[in-house]
Structures are given as C-alpha cells and as structure tokens.
Amino acid sequence: MKANLRLAALLASLALAGCLSNPVQMGSPEAKTTATGAAGGATSSGANAQLERCDRPLGTLALLEDQNSDWYRILTGEYRLTSTVPLLRLLVQQSNCFVVVERGRGFQQMTTERALEQSGELRKSSNFGKGQMVSADYGLTPTVIFSARDTGGMGGALGGISRHLGVIGAIGAGVKQREASTMLALVDNRSGVQVSASEGSSSKTDFSIFGGLIGTGAGGGLGGYSNTPEGKVIAAAFTDAYNQMVRVLRNYKPQQATGPHGLGTGGSLGVDGDRAPSAPAAAPTRRRR
C-alpha cells in the first residue's frame, strides 16, 4: 500500500513539473480539431487529410444556423461552446465544393458600408454601388442531434469501490467516453427543395492516469474528461456529416417530378373519392340538345 502511494506521489509530481515547465505552443496539436488549417480562395493549407474535396465548386452557399433552437441553447449554455458557423465555413472552403457567401453578422457590416456611401460619408471611389453582391444558390443548415458525456459508464466508479484498489482503481476512474451526432441539410434557395441531407457521428474515449491517481477515494477522479473539450467531438461529427454529403453530391441526380408540369404541380398520392393530385383535370363535356 505504501509503495502504491509513493508511486502515485511520484507520478503526480512529474505531471505537475511538466505543466510548470512547458512553454506556450503556437499551433499546438493537442488544441486542434478535425477542422484545422486555413483557406484562401481555392487554396487550402494544413487541412485535414480526411476532408473530402471537389475539383470545382458546385455553387454558392450560405450557412443558416438556428440560434433559437433547443440544441443551440444547450451547445452555448451547458457546453459553453460558440457558433458552429466558423467551423463549417472552414470545412466548406477547404473542400472547394462550395463558395461561401456572407449572410450572418458580416452581412450587417455590408449593409452599413452601403448606407454610409448613400449618405455621402465615403470617398467617391469607394464603389459600393448596387449589383455587386453574390446570391446564395444553396443554404446549409447545421443541427446537433445529441452530445453525450461519459457514455462509457466507467468514469468515477472504480475509483470509489475500495481504498485498497490503489493505482488500479485510479486508472479506471480516468476513463471517460463522449459521443456526438450531427446533421446537415442542403436546400436550393430558388425552389426551396431539399437537395441533400446527411448525418455525422463521432466518439472519443479519454484516458488519464493522473486525474484518477489524485482522487482514489469515493467518487474517483475526473480523468481526461476535463482536458479535452466536447467541441472536438462535435467538430468531428460535423466533419463526418459534411464528408458524407460531398460523397453523395458527386453522384447527384435530381428527384423526378410527379406532377404534370414539374415539382409542386401535384403528387401521386390520391385520396378516397377524388382523382390523384397529379392527374390533369377532365375536360368539360358538352350537353347535346
């Protein structure tokens, strides 16, 4: 028992010493998510090697995040994470599958500059005239379905079983698992037709011996749970969803219309006592005199 305590004290001291001596690292690999690097035009740098890419863009795209939804309130409140838009902006531009156009907070700045020009406050050569904004062919809507903490069921349990477990109990207390599931929906802005929808998922198991060793009493230690943010799991789930969407869009075929004059002119599901919605109306018959 004393040997285990000495080992725990030694390892804890080494961990603390490492924390105190490590300098600040710019571009630290431990702080990166699956969305990493940069993008400028059609050029990307340091992008995730697993991110799907296109030879040329399929159109322009605006990101539409419902910040009044329940999942967004949980994301920013309980998990203390920020908007998903910057993450998706990076993924989309690095993939070169769409050109991102601004329809978020930056759009307010665009309108402000135009208002300043109309008021005469800007220089004459500022050129903020009409007819320069690019339309958004598509809208991409993200949704976080769920993000669960400690789904593995091992965290904290082994650490409090018995004081005599020592190091073994501490190791078990340092195992935590997290999972996340996300969805993306792509809608054609001109017709309102959904073009594509995809689901992505991600899971991560954190293992930390030091977090468990420090708390071998009842309740166990937090382990790696506090060291890796839930945002990394959600970022990986969105990357997975976007990759799956790009794969199906490479072989995209539009859904065939059921109506006589295209989509929205009648479906193929009729109701009792009426003609099928897609069937043309019968021509009126003339009465014989």
mmCIF file of C-alpha atoms in Angstrom:
data_model
loop_
_atom_site.group_PDB
_atom_site.id
_atom_site.type_symbol
_atom_site.label_atom_id
_atom_site.label_comp_id
_atom_site.label_asym_id
_atom_site.label_seq_id
_atom_site.Cartn_x
_atom_site.Cartn_y
_atom_site.Cartn_z
ATOM 1 C CA MET A 1 0.000 0.000 0.000
ATOM 2 C CA LYS A 2 2.825 2.416 0.889
ATOM 3 C CA ALA A 3 4.567 1.551 -2.377
ATOM 4 C CA ASN A 4 1.444 2.485 -4.325
ATOM 5 C CA LEU A 5 1.178 5.786 -2.502
ATOM 6 C CA ARG A 6 4.830 6.581 -3.215
ATOM 7 C CA LEU A 7 4.292 5.768 -6.906
ATOM 8 C CA ALA A 8 1.197 7.955 -7.024
ATOM 9 C CA ALA A 9 3.042 10.854 -5.389
ATOM 10 C CA LEU A 10 5.984 10.491 -7.785
ATOM 11 C CA LEU A 11 3.795 10.435 -10.900
ATOM 12 C CA ALA A 12 1.756 13.384 -9.678
ATOM 13 C CA SER A 13 4.937 15.371 -9.025
ATOM 14 C CA LEU A 14 6.220 14.615 -12.515
ATOM 15 C CA ALA A 15 2.917 15.713 -14.033
ATOM 16 C CA LEU A 16 2.931 18.995 -12.120
ATOM 17 C CA ALA A 17 6.554 19.619 -13.032
ATOM 18 C CA GLY A 18 5.743 19.091 -16.689
ATOM 19 C CA CYS A 19 2.857 21.550 -16.515
ATOM 20 C CA LEU A 20 5.062 24.219 -14.960
ATOM 21 C CA SER A 21 7.950 23.830 -17.396
ATOM 22 C CA ASN A 22 6.051 23.538 -20.692
ATOM 23 C CA PRO A 23 6.213 26.766 -22.738
ATOM 24 C CA VAL A 24 3.249 28.178 -24.661
ATOM 25 C CA GLN A 25 2.971 26.383 -28.004
ATOM 26 C CA MET A 26 1.612 28.143 -31.076
ATOM 27 C CA GLY A 27 -0.243 25.683 -33.295
ATOM 28 C CA SER A 28 -0.307 23.001 -30.614
ATOM 29 C CA PRO A 29 -1.564 19.650 -31.996
ATOM 30 C CA GLU A 30 -3.424 18.966 -28.742
ATOM 31 C CA ALA A 31 -5.619 22.043 -29.272
ATOM 32 C CA LYS A 32 -6.650 21.215 -32.851
ATOM 33 C CA THR A 33 -9.937 19.739 -34.032
ATOM 34 C CA THR A 34 -10.763 17.872 -37.249
ATOM 35 C CA ALA A 35 -11.270 21.315 -38.811
ATOM 36 C CA THR A 36 -7.752 22.690 -38.924
ATOM 37 C CA GLY A 37 -5.533 24.848 -41.115
ATOM 38 C CA ALA A 38 -6.628 27.723 -43.337
ATOM 39 C CA ALA A 39 -8.350 28.502 -46.634
ATOM 40 C CA GLY A 40 -7.958 31.327 -49.129
ATOM 41 C CA GLY A 41 -9.966 31.180 -52.331
ATOM 42 C CA ALA A 42 -9.457 27.738 -53.855
ATOM 43 C CA THR A 43 -6.223 27.253 -51.881
ATOM 44 C CA SER A 44 -6.082 25.466 -48.531
ATOM 45 C CA SER A 45 -3.247 24.910 -46.072
ATOM 46 C CA GLY A 46 -2.975 22.410 -43.243
ATOM 47 C CA ALA A 47 -6.404 20.934 -43.963
ATOM 48 C CA ASN A 48 -7.498 17.598 -42.558
ATOM 49 C CA ALA A 49 -6.279 14.854 -44.885
ATOM 50 C CA GLN A 50 -9.623 13.045 -44.487
ATOM 51 C CA LEU A 51 -11.701 16.039 -45.650
ATOM 52 C CA GLU A 52 -13.473 15.377 -48.974
ATOM 53 C CA ARG A 53 -12.611 17.801 -51.790
ATOM 54 C CA CYS A 54 -14.037 18.891 -55.145
ATOM 55 C CA ASP A 55 -12.222 19.921 -58.329
ATOM 56 C CA ARG A 56 -14.564 22.892 -58.761
ATOM 57 C CA PRO A 57 -17.372 24.461 -56.707
ATOM 58 C CA LEU A 58 -20.941 23.230 -57.143
ATOM 59 C CA GLY A 59 -22.381 26.680 -56.403
ATOM 60 C CA THR A 60 -22.575 29.391 -53.763
ATOM 61 C CA LEU A 61 -23.702 28.606 -50.230
ATOM 62 C CA ALA A 62 -24.950 30.472 -47.156
ATOM 63 C CA LEU A 63 -24.779 28.978 -43.662
ATOM 64 C CA LEU A 64 -28.070 29.159 -41.769
ATOM 65 C CA GLU A 65 -27.802 28.416 -38.050
ATOM 66 C CA ASP A 66 -30.997 28.412 -35.983
ATOM 67 C CA GLN A 67 -29.814 30.149 -32.824
ATOM 68 C CA ASN A 68 -33.292 29.945 -31.272
ATOM 69 C CA SER A 69 -33.349 26.141 -31.297
ATOM 70 C CA ASP A 70 -33.013 23.942 -28.224
ATOM 71 C CA TRP A 71 -29.772 22.332 -29.399
ATOM 72 C CA TYR A 72 -28.122 25.736 -29.821
ATOM 73 C CA ARG A 73 -29.078 26.810 -26.307
ATOM 74 C CA ILE A 74 -27.606 23.589 -24.910
ATOM 75 C CA LEU A 75 -24.487 23.985 -27.051
ATOM 76 C CA THR A 76 -23.764 27.520 -25.887
ATOM 77 C CA GLY A 77 -25.197 27.208 -22.375
ATOM 78 C CA GLU A 78 -24.375 23.789 -20.977
ATOM 79 C CA TYR A 79 -21.288 23.067 -23.064
ATOM 80 C CA ARG A 80 -20.201 26.724 -23.317
ATOM 81 C CA LEU A 81 -19.321 26.361 -26.990
ATOM 82 C CA THR A 82 -19.683 29.008 -29.673
ATOM 83 C CA SER A 83 -21.469 29.076 -33.016
ATOM 84 C CA THR A 84 -20.912 26.203 -35.458
ATOM 85 C CA VAL A 85 -20.707 28.630 -38.407
ATOM 86 C CA PRO A 86 -16.933 29.400 -38.270
ATOM 87 C CA LEU A 87 -16.166 25.677 -38.133
ATOM 88 C CA LEU A 88 -18.361 24.905 -41.152
ATOM 89 C CA ARG A 89 -17.044 27.924 -43.059
ATOM 90 C CA LEU A 90 -13.538 26.497 -42.850
ATOM 91 C CA LEU A 91 -14.586 22.982 -43.853
ATOM 92 C CA VAL A 92 -16.651 24.169 -46.824
ATOM 93 C CA GLN A 93 -13.997 26.482 -48.266
ATOM 94 C CA GLN A 94 -11.174 23.994 -47.770
ATOM 95 C CA SER A 95 -13.193 21.358 -49.625
ATOM 96 C CA ASN A 96 -13.692 23.714 -52.609
ATOM 97 C CA CYS A 97 -17.155 22.179 -53.098
ATOM 98 C CA PHE A 98 -18.998 25.466 -52.493
ATOM 99 C CA VAL A 99 -18.207 29.172 -52.387
ATOM 100 C CA VAL A 100 -19.370 30.636 -49.063
ATOM 101 C CA VAL A 101 -21.298 33.922 -49.165
ATOM 102 C CA GLU A 102 -21.962 36.064 -46.098
ATOM 103 C CA ARG A 103 -25.464 36.090 -44.666
ATOM 104 C CA GLY A 104 -24.639 36.283 -40.955
ATOM 105 C CA ARG A 105 -23.348 39.107 -38.797
ATOM 106 C CA GLY A 106 -20.938 40.192 -41.508
ATOM 107 C CA PHE A 107 -23.947 40.987 -43.668
ATOM 108 C CA GLN A 108 -24.827 43.804 -41.270
ATOM 109 C CA GLN A 109 -21.434 45.360 -41.943
ATOM 110 C CA MET A 110 -22.015 45.081 -45.683
ATOM 111 C CA THR A 111 -25.283 46.981 -45.399
ATOM 112 C CA THR A 112 -23.658 49.549 -43.102
ATOM 113 C CA GLU A 113 -20.979 50.353 -45.691
ATOM 114 C CA ARG A 114 -23.635 50.809 -48.359
ATOM 115 C CA ALA A 115 -25.630 53.086 -46.088
ATOM 116 C CA LEU A 116 -22.524 55.186 -45.452
ATOM 117 C CA GLU A 117 -21.960 55.579 -49.170
ATOM 118 C CA GLN A 118 -25.553 56.612 -49.765
ATOM 119 C CA SER A 119 -25.214 59.217 -47.005
ATOM 120 C CA GLY A 120 -22.179 60.699 -48.750
ATOM 121 C CA GLU A 121 -19.703 59.889 -45.956
ATOM 122 C CA LEU A 122 -17.472 57.582 -48.026
ATOM 123 C CA ARG A 123 -14.986 58.571 -50.701
ATOM 124 C CA LYS A 124 -16.296 58.824 -54.236
ATOM 125 C CA SER A 125 -14.155 55.904 -55.426
ATOM 126 C CA SER A 126 -15.379 53.519 -52.704
ATOM 127 C CA ASN A 127 -17.633 51.744 -55.224
ATOM 128 C CA PHE A 128 -20.300 50.208 -53.003
ATOM 129 C CA GLY A 129 -22.944 50.552 -55.678
ATOM 130 C CA LYS A 130 -25.743 48.134 -56.413
ATOM 131 C CA GLY A 131 -25.415 44.910 -58.360
ATOM 132 C CA GLN A 132 -22.226 43.584 -56.727
ATOM 133 C CA MET A 133 -23.488 41.120 -54.115
ATOM 134 C CA VAL A 134 -23.381 37.416 -54.980
ATOM 135 C CA SER A 135 -26.534 35.366 -54.477
ATOM 136 C CA ALA A 136 -26.573 32.188 -52.407
ATOM 137 C CA ASP A 137 -27.584 29.234 -54.567
ATOM 138 C CA TYR A 138 -27.955 26.968 -51.546
ATOM 139 C CA GLY A 139 -28.478 27.170 -47.800
ATOM 140 C CA LEU A 140 -26.733 24.779 -45.399
ATOM 141 C CA THR A 141 -28.416 24.234 -42.028
ATOM 142 C CA PRO A 142 -26.486 22.501 -39.201
ATOM 143 C CA THR A 143 -28.089 20.687 -36.270
ATOM 144 C CA VAL A 144 -26.572 18.970 -33.244
ATOM 145 C CA ILE A 145 -28.754 15.923 -32.547
ATOM 146 C CA PHE A 146 -27.100 14.999 -29.257
ATOM 147 C CA SER A 147 -23.808 15.238 -27.440
ATOM 148 C CA ALA A 148 -23.473 12.843 -24.511
ATOM 149 C CA ARG A 149 -20.883 12.888 -21.752
ATOM 150 C CA ASP A 150 -19.368 9.836 -20.070
ATOM 151 C CA THR A 151 -21.332 7.290 -22.132
ATOM 152 C CA GLY A 152 -18.810 4.578 -21.315
ATOM 153 C CA GLY A 153 -20.034 4.248 -17.724
ATOM 154 C CA MET A 154 -16.557 3.713 -16.249
ATOM 155 C CA GLY A 155 -15.826 7.200 -15.031
ATOM 156 C CA GLY A 156 -15.709 7.666 -11.289
ATOM 157 C CA ALA A 157 -16.995 4.194 -10.437
ATOM 158 C CA LEU A 158 -13.814 2.224 -9.965
ATOM 159 C CA GLY A 159 -12.126 4.985 -8.032
ATOM 160 C CA GLY A 160 -14.623 4.741 -5.185
ATOM 161 C CA ILE A 161 -15.014 0.975 -4.883
ATOM 162 C CA SER A 162 -12.294 0.499 -2.321
ATOM 163 C CA ARG A 163 -9.303 2.289 -0.922
ATOM 164 C CA HIS A 164 -7.308 -0.907 -1.346
ATOM 165 C CA LEU A 165 -7.586 -0.768 -5.149
ATOM 166 C CA GLY A 166 -4.939 1.947 -5.178
ATOM 167 C CA VAL A 167 -3.432 2.506 -8.639
ATOM 168 C CA ILE A 168 -5.790 0.062 -10.384
ATOM 169 C CA GLY A 169 -8.869 1.900 -9.151
ATOM 170 C CA ALA A 170 -7.356 5.222 -10.118
ATOM 171 C CA ILE A 171 -6.732 4.107 -13.695
ATOM 172 C CA GLY A 172 -10.353 3.026 -14.082
ATOM 173 C CA ALA A 173 -11.537 6.371 -12.790
ATOM 174 C CA GLY A 174 -9.646 8.103 -15.600
ATOM 175 C CA VAL A 175 -11.648 6.515 -18.443
ATOM 176 C CA LYS A 176 -14.356 8.754 -19.927
ATOM 177 C CA GLN A 177 -16.217 8.458 -23.224
ATOM 178 C CA ARG A 178 -18.134 11.097 -25.161
ATOM 179 C CA GLU A 179 -20.310 10.850 -28.255
ATOM 180 C CA ALA A 180 -21.954 13.331 -30.618
ATOM 181 C CA SER A 181 -24.320 13.163 -33.585
ATOM 182 C CA THR A 182 -24.964 15.997 -36.051
ATOM 183 C CA MET A 183 -26.967 16.629 -39.212
ATOM 184 C CA LEU A 184 -26.609 18.894 -42.243
ATOM 185 C CA ALA A 185 -29.414 19.875 -44.645
ATOM 186 C CA LEU A 186 -28.752 21.472 -48.051
ATOM 187 C CA VAL A 187 -31.654 23.411 -49.614
ATOM 188 C CA ASP A 188 -31.921 25.027 -53.041
ATOM 189 C CA ASN A 189 -32.766 28.676 -52.345
ATOM 190 C CA ARG A 190 -34.595 29.266 -55.626
ATOM 191 C CA SER A 191 -37.043 26.388 -55.384
ATOM 192 C CA GLY A 192 -36.939 25.583 -51.657
ATOM 193 C CA VAL A 193 -36.294 21.918 -52.479
ATOM 194 C CA GLN A 194 -34.014 19.949 -50.162
ATOM 195 C CA VAL A 195 -31.084 18.772 -52.250
ATOM 196 C CA SER A 196 -29.223 16.700 -49.679
ATOM 197 C CA ALA A 197 -29.207 15.688 -46.014
ATOM 198 C CA SER A 198 -26.515 13.869 -44.079
ATOM 199 C CA GLU A 199 -25.771 12.633 -40.565
ATOM 200 C CA GLY A 200 -22.393 12.515 -38.887
ATOM 201 C CA SER A 201 -21.182 10.996 -35.654
ATOM 202 C CA SER A 202 -18.079 10.904 -33.521
ATOM 203 C CA SER A 203 -16.911 9.385 -30.258
ATOM 204 C CA LYS A 204 -13.844 9.772 -28.097
ATOM 205 C CA THR A 205 -12.509 7.875 -25.108
ATOM 206 C CA ASP A 206 -10.269 9.861 -22.768
ATOM 207 C CA PHE A 207 -7.763 8.069 -20.569
ATOM 208 C CA SER A 208 -5.859 9.909 -17.873
ATOM 209 C CA ILE A 209 -3.950 8.133 -15.114
ATOM 210 C CA PHE A 210 -3.075 11.322 -13.241
ATOM 211 C CA GLY A 211 -6.645 12.525 -12.797
ATOM 212 C CA GLY A 212 -7.564 9.167 -11.263
ATOM 213 C CA LEU A 213 -4.450 8.853 -9.137
ATOM 214 C CA ILE A 214 -5.112 12.121 -7.398
ATOM 215 C CA GLY A 215 -8.637 11.096 -6.391
ATOM 216 C CA THR A 216 -8.661 7.438 -5.371
ATOM 217 C CA GLY A 217 -11.324 7.971 -2.712
ATOM 218 C CA ALA A 218 -15.076 7.823 -3.161
ATOM 219 C CA GLY A 219 -16.265 9.286 -6.449
ATOM 220 C CA GLY A 220 -12.983 8.847 -8.312
ATOM 221 C CA GLY A 221 -11.158 11.402 -10.451
ATOM 222 C CA LEU A 222 -12.287 13.370 -13.493
ATOM 223 C CA GLY A 223 -9.500 11.951 -15.645
ATOM 224 C CA GLY A 224 -9.185 13.264 -19.213
ATOM 225 C CA TYR A 225 -12.790 14.459 -19.276
ATOM 226 C CA SER A 226 -11.818 17.980 -18.252
ATOM 227 C CA ASN A 227 -8.792 18.081 -20.531
ATOM 228 C CA THR A 228 -10.494 17.603 -23.921
ATOM 229 C CA PRO A 229 -13.472 19.876 -24.746
ATOM 230 C CA GLU A 230 -16.721 18.472 -26.096
ATOM 231 C CA GLY A 231 -16.224 20.781 -29.054
ATOM 232 C CA LYS A 232 -13.658 18.418 -30.551
ATOM 233 C CA VAL A 233 -16.188 15.594 -30.667
ATOM 234 C CA ILE A 234 -18.868 17.836 -32.196
ATOM 235 C CA ALA A 235 -16.370 19.178 -34.757
ATOM 236 C CA ALA A 236 -15.510 15.626 -35.788
ATOM 237 C CA ALA A 237 -19.210 14.775 -36.136
ATOM 238 C CA PHE A 238 -19.787 17.776 -38.423
ATOM 239 C CA THR A 239 -16.740 16.825 -40.497
ATOM 240 C CA ASP A 240 -18.166 13.327 -40.872
ATOM 241 C CA ALA A 241 -21.579 14.694 -41.909
ATOM 242 C CA TYR A 242 -20.035 17.070 -44.460
ATOM 243 C CA ASN A 243 -17.849 14.334 -45.942
ATOM 244 C CA GLN A 244 -20.873 12.095 -46.409
ATOM 245 C CA MET A 245 -22.799 14.913 -48.084
ATOM 246 C CA VAL A 246 -19.975 15.627 -50.529
ATOM 247 C CA ARG A 247 -19.775 11.943 -51.471
ATOM 248 C CA VAL A 248 -23.435 11.753 -52.472
ATOM 249 C CA LEU A 249 -23.333 15.125 -54.264
ATOM 250 C CA ARG A 250 -20.557 13.868 -56.534
ATOM 251 C CA ASN A 251 -23.100 11.437 -58.000
ATOM 252 C CA TYR A 252 -26.117 13.717 -57.595
ATOM 253 C CA LYS A 253 -29.266 13.036 -59.598
ATOM 254 C CA PRO A 254 -32.352 15.215 -59.066
ATOM 255 C CA GLN A 255 -35.536 13.544 -57.891
ATOM 256 C CA GLN A 256 -38.022 13.071 -60.711
ATOM 257 C CA ALA A 257 -41.143 15.213 -60.703
ATOM 258 C CA THR A 258 -44.507 13.527 -60.174
ATOM 259 C CA GLY A 259 -46.698 16.396 -61.340
ATOM 260 C CA PRO A 260 -47.588 17.061 -64.983
ATOM 261 C CA HIS A 261 -45.679 20.345 -65.009
ATOM 262 C CA GLY A 262 -42.821 19.638 -62.606
ATOM 263 C CA LEU A 263 -42.432 19.600 -58.835
ATOM 264 C CA GLY A 264 -45.260 21.088 -56.843
ATOM 265 C CA THR A 265 -47.921 20.648 -59.524
ATOM 266 C CA GLY A 266 -49.416 17.527 -57.988
ATOM 267 C CA GLY A 267 -48.329 14.350 -56.259
ATOM 268 C CA SER A 268 -49.045 10.686 -56.912
ATOM 269 C CA LEU A 269 -50.901 10.003 -53.639
ATOM 270 C CA GLY A 270 -54.617 10.400 -54.111
ATOM 271 C CA VAL A 271 -57.413 10.425 -51.534
ATOM 272 C CA ASP A 272 -60.664 8.486 -51.455
ATOM 273 C CA GLY A 273 -63.354 9.988 -53.632
ATOM 274 C CA ASP A 274 -61.039 12.284 -55.558
ATOM 275 C CA ARG A 275 -58.723 11.982 -58.518
ATOM 276 C CA ALA A 276 -54.994 11.651 -57.993
ATOM 277 C CA PRO A 277 -53.471 15.087 -57.359
ATOM 278 C CA SER A 278 -51.144 14.715 -60.325
ATOM 279 C CA ALA A 279 -53.875 13.753 -62.767
ATOM 280 C CA PRO A 280 -54.976 16.526 -65.123
ATOM 281 C CA ALA A 281 -58.467 17.833 -64.733
ATOM 282 C CA ALA A 282 -61.037 16.225 -67.023
ATOM 283 C CA ALA A 283 -62.269 18.348 -69.924
ATOM 284 C CA PRO A 284 -65.867 19.544 -69.515
ATOM 285 C CA THR A 285 -68.402 17.581 -71.581
ATOM 286 C CA ARG A 286 -70.887 19.379 -73.826
ATOM 287 C CA ARG A 287 -74.557 18.601 -73.447
ATOM 288 C CA ARG A 288 -76.447 17.516 -76.545
ATOM 289 C CA ARG A 289 -79.505 19.488 -77.445
#
